[in-house]
mmCIF file of C-alpha atoms in Angstrom:
data_model
loop_
_atom_site.group_PDB
_atom_site.id
_atom_site.type_symbol
_atom_site.label_atom_id
_atom_site.label_comp_id
_atom_site.label_asym_id
_atom_site.label_seq_id
_atom_site.Cartn_x
_atom_site.Cartn_y
_atom_site.Cartn_z
ATOM 1 C CA MET A 1 -11.210 -30.837 -49.845
ATOM 2 C CA VAL A 2 -13.260 -31.537 -52.923
ATOM 3 C CA SER A 3 -17.044 -31.501 -52.823
ATOM 4 C CA ASN A 4 -19.645 -32.261 -55.412
ATOM 5 C CA ASP A 5 -21.583 -29.540 -54.069
ATOM 6 C CA PRO A 6 -20.121 -25.884 -54.844
ATOM 7 C CA ASN A 7 -22.263 -24.653 -52.058
ATOM 8 C CA ALA A 8 -21.239 -26.944 -49.201
ATOM 9 C CA ALA A 9 -20.505 -25.105 -45.906
ATOM 10 C CA GLY A 10 -17.543 -27.551 -45.384
ATOM 11 C CA LEU A 11 -15.744 -25.804 -48.495
ATOM 12 C CA ALA A 12 -15.704 -22.289 -46.774
ATOM 13 C CA ARG A 13 -14.872 -23.859 -43.310
ATOM 14 C CA ALA A 14 -11.927 -25.844 -44.823
ATOM 15 C CA ALA A 15 -10.729 -22.772 -46.730
ATOM 16 C CA GLN A 16 -10.684 -20.620 -43.622
ATOM 17 C CA ARG A 17 -8.209 -23.083 -41.954
ATOM 18 C CA GLY A 18 -5.896 -23.160 -44.991
ATOM 19 C CA VAL A 19 -7.094 -26.253 -46.635
ATOM 20 C CA ALA A 20 -6.940 -26.423 -50.176
ATOM 21 C CA THR A 21 -10.606 -26.943 -51.688
ATOM 22 C CA GLY A 22 -12.237 -27.531 -54.892
ATOM 23 C CA ALA A 23 -15.717 -28.368 -56.212
ATOM 24 C CA VAL A 24 -16.990 -30.676 -59.033
ATOM 25 C CA ASP A 25 -20.824 -30.191 -59.447
ATOM 26 C CA HIS A 26 -21.931 -33.316 -60.800
ATOM 27 C CA LYS A 27 -25.204 -31.831 -62.460
ATOM 28 C CA PRO A 28 -23.436 -30.728 -65.561
ATOM 29 C CA PHE A 29 -22.047 -34.079 -66.204
ATOM 30 C CA GLY A 30 -25.532 -35.585 -66.426
ATOM 31 C CA GLN A 31 -24.954 -39.480 -66.946
ATOM 32 C CA ASP A 32 -21.181 -39.216 -67.727
ATOM 33 C CA ARG A 33 -19.982 -40.614 -64.788
ATOM 34 C CA ALA A 34 -16.579 -41.215 -66.161
ATOM 35 C CA ALA A 35 -15.955 -37.482 -66.945
ATOM 36 C CA PHE A 36 -17.170 -36.379 -63.470
ATOM 37 C CA GLU A 37 -14.702 -38.835 -61.741
ATOM 38 C CA ALA A 38 -11.926 -37.854 -63.902
ATOM 39 C CA LYS A 39 -12.416 -34.352 -62.840
ATOM 40 C CA ILE A 40 -12.563 -35.370 -59.243
ATOM 41 C CA SER A 41 -9.420 -37.616 -59.784
ATOM 42 C CA ASP A 42 -7.656 -34.694 -61.385
ATOM 43 C CA LEU A 43 -8.229 -32.427 -58.198
ATOM 44 C CA LEU A 44 -7.163 -35.219 -55.890
ATOM 45 C CA ALA A 45 -3.919 -36.524 -57.810
ATOM 46 C CA PRO A 46 -1.652 -33.729 -57.204
ATOM 47 C CA TYR A 47 -2.064 -34.082 -53.301
ATOM 48 C CA GLN A 48 -1.661 -37.868 -53.495
ATOM 49 C CA PRO A 49 -4.021 -38.168 -50.634
ATOM 50 C CA ASP A 50 -3.523 -41.321 -48.110
ATOM 51 C CA ILE A 51 -7.386 -41.150 -47.182
ATOM 52 C CA ILE A 52 -10.458 -40.040 -49.106
ATOM 53 C CA CYS A 53 -13.454 -39.418 -46.878
ATOM 54 C CA LEU A 54 -16.927 -39.441 -48.364
ATOM 55 C CA ALA A 55 -19.440 -37.889 -46.394
ATOM 56 C CA GLY A 56 -22.723 -36.685 -47.798
ATOM 57 C CA PHE A 57 -21.648 -37.689 -51.242
ATOM 58 C CA MET A 58 -24.609 -39.075 -52.780
ATOM 59 C CA ARG A 59 -23.144 -40.482 -55.825
ATOM 60 C CA ILE A 60 -22.172 -44.161 -56.445
ATOM 61 C CA LEU A 61 -18.680 -44.545 -57.595
ATOM 62 C CA SER A 62 -17.528 -46.652 -60.505
ATOM 63 C CA ALA A 63 -15.344 -49.504 -60.223
ATOM 64 C CA ASP A 64 -12.757 -47.680 -62.172
ATOM 65 C CA PHE A 65 -12.409 -44.801 -59.942
ATOM 66 C CA VAL A 66 -12.457 -47.277 -56.706
ATOM 67 C CA ALA A 67 -9.651 -49.143 -58.316
ATOM 68 C CA VAL A 68 -7.698 -46.047 -58.899
ATOM 69 C CA TRP A 69 -7.833 -45.094 -55.168
ATOM 70 C CA ALA A 70 -8.189 -48.474 -53.757
ATOM 71 C CA GLY A 71 -7.734 -48.826 -50.080
ATOM 72 C CA LYS A 72 -7.934 -45.116 -49.615
ATOM 73 C CA ILE A 73 -11.792 -44.481 -49.812
ATOM 74 C CA LEU A 74 -13.966 -44.354 -46.592
ATOM 75 C CA ASN A 75 -17.619 -43.728 -46.457
ATOM 76 C CA ILE A 76 -20.066 -43.172 -43.595
ATOM 77 C CA HIS A 77 -23.333 -44.748 -44.142
ATOM 78 C CA PRO A 78 -26.479 -44.272 -42.051
ATOM 79 C CA SER A 79 -27.209 -47.986 -41.353
ATOM 80 C CA LEU A 80 -25.721 -50.822 -39.334
ATOM 81 C CA LEU A 81 -24.204 -52.375 -42.274
ATOM 82 C CA PRO A 82 -24.777 -54.966 -43.834
ATOM 83 C CA LYS A 83 -28.520 -54.143 -43.120
ATOM 84 C CA TYR A 84 -30.222 -51.395 -45.394
ATOM 85 C CA LYS A 85 -27.435 -50.524 -48.080
ATOM 86 C CA GLY A 86 -28.518 -47.710 -50.264
ATOM 87 C CA LEU A 87 -31.401 -45.108 -49.320
ATOM 88 C CA HIS A 88 -34.092 -44.694 -47.061
ATOM 89 C CA THR A 89 -32.307 -46.586 -44.350
ATOM 90 C CA HIS A 90 -34.091 -45.223 -41.265
ATOM 91 C CA ALA A 91 -37.617 -45.778 -42.459
ATOM 92 C CA ARG A 92 -36.607 -49.032 -43.359
ATOM 93 C CA ALA A 93 -35.261 -49.779 -40.037
ATOM 94 C CA ILE A 94 -38.451 -48.521 -38.451
ATOM 95 C CA LYS A 95 -40.508 -50.388 -40.837
ATOM 96 C CA ALA A 96 -38.882 -53.547 -39.882
ATOM 97 C CA GLY A 97 -39.386 -53.188 -36.359
ATOM 98 C CA ASP A 98 -35.516 -53.200 -35.435
ATOM 99 C CA ALA A 99 -34.710 -52.253 -32.056
ATOM 100 C CA GLU A 100 -31.310 -50.514 -32.972
ATOM 101 C CA ALA A 101 -30.270 -48.347 -35.531
ATOM 102 C CA GLY A 102 -26.967 -46.627 -36.247
ATOM 103 C CA CYS A 103 -24.138 -45.765 -38.886
ATOM 104 C CA SER A 104 -21.381 -47.705 -40.325
ATOM 105 C CA VAL A 105 -17.933 -46.425 -41.680
ATOM 106 C CA HIS A 106 -16.414 -48.813 -44.483
ATOM 107 C CA GLN A 107 -13.692 -48.792 -46.848
ATOM 108 C CA VAL A 108 -15.412 -48.281 -50.186
ATOM 109 C CA THR A 109 -15.167 -51.135 -52.806
ATOM 110 C CA ALA A 110 -16.970 -51.420 -56.238
ATOM 111 C CA ASP A 111 -19.961 -52.876 -54.444
ATOM 112 C CA LEU A 112 -22.385 -50.487 -52.935
ATOM 113 C CA ASP A 113 -21.967 -50.090 -49.103
ATOM 114 C CA ASP A 114 -20.151 -53.465 -49.077
ATOM 115 C CA GLY A 115 -16.553 -52.749 -48.253
ATOM 116 C CA PRO A 116 -14.881 -53.812 -44.832
ATOM 117 C CA ILE A 117 -16.508 -52.314 -41.847
ATOM 118 C CA LEU A 118 -14.063 -50.064 -39.936
ATOM 119 C CA GLY A 119 -16.440 -48.875 -37.286
ATOM 120 C CA GLN A 120 -20.305 -48.796 -36.246
ATOM 121 C CA ALA A 121 -22.178 -46.692 -33.706
ATOM 122 C CA LYS A 122 -25.712 -47.741 -32.582
ATOM 123 C CA LEU A 123 -28.596 -46.475 -30.561
ATOM 124 C CA SER A 124 -31.992 -47.566 -29.512
ATOM 125 C CA ILE A 125 -34.894 -47.004 -31.767
ATOM 126 C CA GLN A 126 -37.669 -45.094 -29.696
ATOM 127 C CA PRO A 127 -41.448 -45.814 -29.967
ATOM 128 C CA ALA A 128 -41.928 -42.185 -31.215
ATOM 129 C CA ASP A 129 -39.154 -42.207 -33.754
ATOM 130 C CA THR A 130 -39.677 -41.105 -37.198
ATOM 131 C CA PRO A 131 -37.503 -41.570 -40.195
ATOM 132 C CA GLU A 132 -36.378 -37.854 -39.666
ATOM 133 C CA SER A 133 -36.106 -37.708 -35.943
ATOM 134 C CA LEU A 134 -33.954 -41.209 -36.076
ATOM 135 C CA SER A 135 -31.814 -39.501 -38.872
ATOM 136 C CA GLN A 136 -30.964 -36.607 -36.726
ATOM 137 C CA ARG A 137 -29.941 -39.010 -33.803
ATOM 138 C CA VAL A 138 -28.046 -41.114 -35.917
ATOM 139 C CA LEU A 139 -26.265 -38.097 -37.485
ATOM 140 C CA ARG A 140 -25.132 -37.049 -33.956
ATOM 141 C CA LEU A 141 -23.407 -40.555 -33.818
ATOM 142 C CA GLU A 142 -21.971 -40.103 -37.234
ATOM 143 C CA HIS A 143 -19.961 -37.027 -35.821
ATOM 144 C CA LYS A 144 -18.320 -39.086 -33.232
ATOM 145 C CA LEU A 145 -17.677 -42.145 -35.334
ATOM 146 C CA TYR A 146 -16.183 -40.906 -38.313
ATOM 147 C CA PRO A 147 -13.384 -39.081 -36.450
ATOM 148 C CA ALA A 148 -12.590 -42.022 -34.217
ATOM 149 C CA VAL A 149 -12.305 -44.301 -37.211
ATOM 150 C CA LEU A 150 -10.264 -41.938 -39.222
ATOM 151 C CA ALA A 151 -7.918 -41.460 -36.274
ATOM 152 C CA ARG A 152 -7.356 -45.238 -36.301
ATOM 153 C CA PHE A 153 -7.143 -45.572 -39.924
ATOM 154 C CA ALA A 154 -4.541 -42.705 -40.263
ATOM 155 C CA ARG A 155 -2.278 -44.875 -38.111
ATOM 156 C CA ASP A 156 -2.894 -48.084 -40.424
ATOM 157 C CA ASP A 157 -4.905 -49.566 -37.482
ATOM 158 C CA LEU A 158 -7.927 -51.257 -39.117
ATOM 159 C CA ARG A 159 -9.459 -52.654 -35.858
ATOM 160 C CA PRO A 160 -13.133 -51.535 -35.931
ATOM 161 C CA VAL A 161 -14.452 -48.839 -33.625
ATOM 162 C CA PHE A 162 -17.723 -49.440 -31.755
ATOM 163 C CA ILE A 163 -19.749 -46.512 -30.201
ATOM 164 C CA THR A 164 -23.173 -46.979 -28.363
ATOM 165 C CA GLY A 165 -24.940 -43.768 -28.234
#
């Protein structure tokens, strides 16, 4: 497991379960995305991963990095893609008056939040929802959706998973 946050709780949990871990803090790299991504690739390469799962990874990967790991990178995004790519998804859904919100797992391509969708989970937006409350509710769906998609993807089954919560 590799994180761009050296203090990520998942690193300790993974290590306790015997999973190799590493951290590459993006901050010292500043705007040098190529050097940051090279360091990540250096950590990943010896393991020859079949799947690279992004979760809470708030960095945009370069086309070069994506090309090296093409077809192996998955990301979970807190909107029902193709709606609301990028940031502030919950506030945007509420402001637009959407009836539903949710999350999507997609294969990563060089274009932001634009790869093939492998799964979506949705729920109704409640009248009292704030961006924060909606975010928490969608996060619970993310924790159901990502494992379900990963189970299929690991079997080379690319049929989308759909969950209503």
